[in-house]
PDB file of C-alpha atoms in Angstrom:
ATOM      1  CA  VAL L  26       0.000   0.000   0.000  1.00  0.00           C
ATOM      2  CA  LEU L  27       2.745   2.422   0.949  1.00  0.00           C
ATOM      3  CA  TRP L  28       4.769   1.667  -2.178  1.00  0.00           C
ATOM      4  CA  SER L  29       1.754   2.292  -4.419  1.00  0.00           C
ATOM      5  CA  ILE L  30       1.121   5.670  -2.791  1.00  0.00           C
ATOM      6  CA  SER L  31       4.648   7.086  -2.589  1.00  0.00           C
ATOM      7  CA  GLN L  32       8.014   5.526  -3.356  1.00  0.00           C
ATOM      8  CA  ALA L  33       9.712   8.557  -1.797  1.00  0.00           C
ATOM      9  CA  LEU L  34       7.980   7.774   1.487  1.00  0.00           C
ATOM     10  CA  VAL L  35       9.194   4.162   1.348  1.00  0.00           C
ATOM     11  CA  ALA L  36      12.768   5.298   0.642  1.00  0.00           C
ATOM     12  CA  PHE L  37      12.630   7.784   3.512  1.00  0.00           C
ATOM     13  CA  LEU L  38      11.209   5.103   5.795  1.00  0.00           C
ATOM     14  CA  ALA L  39      14.098   2.748   5.009  1.00  0.00           C
ATOM     15  CA  VAL L  40      16.700   5.436   5.642  1.00  0.00           C
ATOM     16  CA  TYR L  41      14.902   6.673   8.775  1.00  0.00           C
ATOM     17  CA  ALA L  42      14.686   3.177  10.276  1.00  0.00           C
ATOM     18  CA  LEU L  43      18.313   2.418   9.421  1.00  0.00           C
ATOM     19  CA  VAL L  44      19.618   5.672  10.885  1.00  0.00           C
ATOM     20  CA  GLY L  45      17.490   5.232  14.006  1.00  0.00           C
ATOM     21  CA  THR L  46      18.784   1.698  14.538  1.00  0.00           C
ATOM     22  CA  VAL L  47      22.416   2.732  14.025  1.00  0.00           C
ATOM     23  CA  VAL L  48      22.047   5.652  16.433  1.00  0.00           C
ATOM     24  CA  ALA L  49      20.395   3.433  19.045  1.00  0.00           C
ATOM     25  CA  LEU L  50      23.077   0.768  18.767  1.00  0.00           C
ATOM     26  CA  TYR L  51      26.207   2.893  18.629  1.00  0.00           C
ATOM     27  CA  VAL L  52      25.324   6.143  20.386  1.00  0.00           C
ATOM     28  CA  PHE L  53      23.366   4.565  23.233  1.00  0.00           C
ATOM     29  CA  GLY L  54      24.168   0.844  23.118  1.00  0.00           C
ATOM     30  CA  ALA L  55      27.904   0.782  23.754  1.00  0.00           C
ATOM     31  CA  PRO L  56      27.844   3.370  26.569  1.00  0.00           C
ATOM     32  CA  LEU L  57      24.876   1.689  28.268  1.00  0.00           C
ATOM     33  CA  ILE L  58      26.552  -1.710  28.141  1.00  0.00           C
ATOM     34  CA  ARG L  59      29.716  -0.242  29.620  1.00  0.00           C
ATOM     35  CA  LEU L  60      27.823   1.676  32.327  1.00  0.00           C
ATOM     36  CA  ASN L  61      25.768  -1.396  33.295  1.00  0.00           C
ATOM     37  CA  PHE L  62      28.944  -3.486  33.519  1.00  0.00           C
ATOM     38  CA  TRP L  63      30.645  -0.931  35.751  1.00  0.00           C
ATOM     39  CA  GLN L  64      27.506  -0.579  37.863  1.00  0.00           C
ATOM     40  CA  LEU L  65      27.439  -4.299  38.607  1.00  0.00           C
ATOM     41  CA  ARG L  66      31.157  -4.295  39.342  1.00  0.00           C
ATOM     42  CA  ARG L  67      31.006  -1.291  41.664  1.00  0.00           C
ATOM     43  CA  GLU L  68      27.991  -2.672  43.507  1.00  0.00           C
ATOM     44  CA  ALA L  69      29.825  -5.966  43.974  1.00  0.00           C
ATOM     45  CA  ASP L  70      32.898  -4.135  45.301  1.00  0.00           C
ATOM     46  CA  PHE L  71      30.717  -2.219  47.738  1.00  0.00           C
ATOM     47  CA  ARG L  72      29.004  -5.391  48.959  1.00  0.00           C
ATOM     48  CA  PHE L  73      32.388  -7.084  49.333  1.00  0.00           C
ATOM     49  CA  GLY L  74      33.607  -4.137  51.392  1.00  0.00           C
ATOM     50  CA  LEU L  75      30.572  -4.409  53.666  1.00  0.00           C
ATOM     51  CA  MET L  76      31.100  -8.144  54.149  1.00  0.00           C
ATOM     52  CA  ARG L  77      34.804  -7.621  54.838  1.00  0.00           C
ATOM     53  CA  LEU L  78      33.880  -4.975  57.417  1.00  0.00           C
ATOM     54  CA  ARG L  79      31.409  -7.305  59.075  1.00  0.00           C
ATOM     55  CA  GLU L  80      33.857 -10.214  59.207  1.00  0.00           C
ATOM     56  CA  ASN L  81      36.688  -8.083  60.580  1.00  0.00           C
ATOM     57  CA  ALA L  82      34.676  -5.832  62.876  1.00  0.00           C
ATOM     58  CA  GLU L  83      36.524  -6.902  66.043  1.00  0.00           C
ATOM     59  CA  SER L  84      39.969  -6.325  64.549  1.00  0.00           C
ATOM     60  CA  ILE L  85      38.930  -2.969  63.134  1.00  0.00           C
ATOM     61  CA  ALA L  86      37.554  -1.870  66.504  1.00  0.00           C
ATOM     62  CA  PHE L  87      40.633  -3.140  68.349  1.00  0.00           C
ATOM     63  CA  TYR L  88      43.020  -1.174  66.118  1.00  0.00           C
ATOM     64  CA  ARG L  89      40.664   1.833  65.981  1.00  0.00           C
ATOM     65  CA  GLY L  90      40.374   1.686  62.195  1.00  0.00           C
ATOM     66  CA  GLU L  91      36.770   2.796  61.998  1.00  0.00           C
ATOM     67  CA  ALA L  92      37.571   6.101  60.284  1.00  0.00           C
ATOM     68  CA  GLN L  93      39.719   4.476  57.618  1.00  0.00           C
ATOM     69  CA  GLU L  94      37.154   1.754  56.956  1.00  0.00           C
ATOM     70  CA  ARG L  95      34.383   4.344  56.814  1.00  0.00           C
ATOM     71  CA  ALA L  96      36.391   6.381  54.296  1.00  0.00           C
ATOM     72  CA  GLN L  97      36.911   3.298  52.111  1.00  0.00           C
ATOM     73  CA  LEU L  98      33.218   2.402  52.225  1.00  0.00           C
ATOM     74  CA  ASP L  99      32.208   6.003  51.515  1.00  0.00           C
ATOM     75  CA  HIS L 100      34.536   6.054  48.508  1.00  0.00           C
ATOM     76  CA  SER L 101      33.124   2.748  47.251  1.00  0.00           C
ATOM     77  CA  PHE L 102      29.536   3.912  47.734  1.00  0.00           C
ATOM     78  CA  GLN L 103      30.282   7.218  45.986  1.00  0.00           C
ATOM     79  CA  ALA L 104      31.586   5.281  42.976  1.00  0.00           C
ATOM     80  CA  VAL L 105      28.329   3.275  42.884  1.00  0.00           C
ATOM     81  CA  PHE L 106      26.241   6.428  43.218  1.00  0.00           C
ATOM     82  CA  ASN L 107      28.130   8.407  40.537  1.00  0.00           C
ATOM     83  CA  ASN L 108      27.975   5.555  38.024  1.00  0.00           C
ATOM     84  CA  TYR L 109      24.265   5.094  38.690  1.00  0.00           C
ATOM     85  CA  ALA L 110      23.672   8.813  38.079  1.00  0.00           C
ATOM     86  CA  ARG L 111      25.490   8.539  34.725  1.00  0.00           C
ATOM     87  CA  LEU L 112      23.456   5.424  33.898  1.00  0.00           C
ATOM     88  CA  ILE L 113      20.181   7.219  34.637  1.00  0.00           C
ATOM     89  CA  LYS L 114      21.184  10.195  32.463  1.00  0.00           C
ATOM     90  CA  ARG L 115      22.104   7.922  29.552  1.00  0.00           C
ATOM     91  CA  GLN L 116      18.843   5.972  29.881  1.00  0.00           C
ATOM     92  CA  ARG L 117      16.901   9.237  29.977  1.00  0.00           C
ATOM     93  CA  SER L 118      18.612  10.301  26.763  1.00  0.00           C
ATOM     94  CA  LEU L 119      17.749   6.954  25.194  1.00  0.00           C
ATOM     95  CA  ASN L 120      14.102   7.320  26.251  1.00  0.00           C
ATOM     96  CA  LEU L 121      13.945  10.827  24.796  1.00  0.00           C
ATOM     97  CA  PHE L 122      15.449   9.541  21.554  1.00  0.00           C
ATOM     98  CA  GLN L 123      12.941   6.669  21.416  1.00  0.00           C
ATOM     99  CA  ARG L 124       9.980   8.996  22.034  1.00  0.00           C
ATOM    100  CA  ALA L 125      11.177  11.511  19.443  1.00  0.00           C
ATOM    101  CA  PHE L 126      11.789   8.707  16.955  1.00  0.00           C
ATOM    102  CA  SER L 127       8.282   7.329  17.404  1.00  0.00           C
ATOM    103  CA  GLN L 128       6.529  10.714  17.530  1.00  0.00           C
ATOM    104  CA  LEU L 129       8.117  11.912  14.295  1.00  0.00           C
ATOM    105  CA  THR L 130       6.299   9.119  12.476  1.00  0.00           C
ATOM    106  CA  LEU L 131       3.118  11.129  12.882  1.00  0.00           C
ATOM    107  CA  VAL L 132       4.573  14.234  11.229  1.00  0.00           C
ATOM    108  CA  ILE L 133       6.989  12.941   8.583  1.00  0.00           C
ATOM    109  CA  PRO L 134       4.438  11.497   6.115  1.00  0.00           C
ATOM    110  CA  SER L 135       2.484  14.743   6.211  1.00  0.00           C
ATOM    111  CA  ILE L 136       5.591  16.783   5.476  1.00  0.00           C
ATOM    112  CA  ILE L 137       6.714  14.559   2.622  1.00  0.00           C
ATOM    113  CA  LEU L 138       3.270  14.324   1.021  1.00  0.00           C
ATOM    114  CA  ALA L 139       2.176  17.928   1.700  1.00  0.00           C
ATOM    115  CA  ASP L 140       3.340  19.201  -1.682  1.00  0.00           C
ATOM    116  CA  ALA L 141       1.413  16.527  -3.580  1.00  0.00           C
ATOM    117  CA  VAL L 142      -1.749  17.129  -1.533  1.00  0.00           C
ATOM    118  CA  LEU L 143      -1.591  20.911  -1.805  1.00  0.00           C
ATOM    119  CA  SER L 144      -0.971  20.793  -5.552  1.00  0.00           C
ATOM    120  CA  GLY L 145      -3.976  18.521  -6.024  1.00  0.00           C
ATOM    121  CA  ASP L 146      -1.995  15.522  -7.298  1.00  0.00           C
ATOM    122  CA  MET L 147      -3.022  13.421  -4.303  1.00  0.00           C
ATOM    123  CA  GLU L 148      -6.245  13.245  -2.321  1.00  0.00           C
ATOM    124  CA  VAL L 149      -6.228  13.915   1.407  1.00  0.00           C
ATOM    125  CA  GLY L 150      -7.617  10.442   2.153  1.00  0.00           C
ATOM    126  CA  ARG L 151      -4.768   8.846   0.218  1.00  0.00           C
ATOM    127  CA  ALA L 152      -2.248  10.887   2.229  1.00  0.00           C
ATOM    128  CA  ILE L 153      -3.872   9.784   5.496  1.00  0.00           C
ATOM    129  CA  GLN L 154      -3.774   6.191   4.284  1.00  0.00           C
ATOM    130  CA  ALA L 155      -0.064   6.652   3.499  1.00  0.00           C
ATOM    131  CA  GLY L 156       0.512   8.034   6.995  1.00  0.00           C
ATOM    132  CA  GLY L 157      -1.119   5.000   8.577  1.00  0.00           C
ATOM    133  CA  ALA L 158       0.812   2.612   6.374  1.00  0.00           C
ATOM    134  CA  PHE L 159       4.040   4.505   7.129  1.00  0.00           C
ATOM    135  CA  ALA L 160       3.443   4.198  10.886  1.00  0.00           C
ATOM    136  CA  ALA L 161       2.609   0.477  10.611  1.00  0.00           C
ATOM    137  CA  VAL L 162       5.663  -0.381   8.521  1.00  0.00           C
ATOM    138  CA  LEU L 163       7.967   1.750  10.655  1.00  0.00           C
ATOM    139  CA  ALA L 164       6.677   0.070  13.816  1.00  0.00           C
ATOM    140  CA  SER L 165       7.688  -3.251  12.286  1.00  0.00           C
ATOM    141  CA  VAL L 166      11.150  -2.250  11.090  1.00  0.00           C
ATOM    142  CA  SER L 167      12.068  -0.152  14.121  1.00  0.00           C
ATOM    143  CA  LEU L 168      11.678  -2.973  16.606  1.00  0.00           C
ATOM    144  CA  ILE L 169      15.260  -2.552  17.836  1.00  0.00           C
ATOM    145  CA  VAL L 170      14.842   1.154  18.524  1.00  0.00           C
ATOM    146  CA  ASP L 171      11.530   0.726  20.331  1.00  0.00           C
ATOM    147  CA  ASN L 172      12.682  -2.165  22.559  1.00  0.00           C
ATOM    148  CA  PHE L 173      16.322  -1.270  22.975  1.00  0.00           C
ATOM    149  CA  GLU L 174      16.423  -1.161  26.763  1.00  0.00           C
TER     150      GLU L 174
END
């Protein structure tokens, strides 16, 4: 249906879906993978530090090492907290990209077909049908972008 209405719309859809997928994979994918890896590692280090503190509590108290242990745990927790803040910011950016990517599907067909509709070469109903077909096909080919998280 979309091909019979506008080949330009089909070509734009292919490029739009490809660019969206590449941006999702390389701009957001690699950093999110790295941040998630470091988050798990830093959380594990923090938990290990807590267990080590619990197991050696008597020795730490005997040698009055509470301040040093507290400083090490604070440093470890700060690393967890800072990485998590970066992870949240990157996921927010990904969510904004996903929403913008999906919301533009409502506007793009109208922009591309506006000239043909205004010149009288295409009926308004045909343009609306093209918009619906564009959204349906894009939803199918942009599966990676929509479900990237």
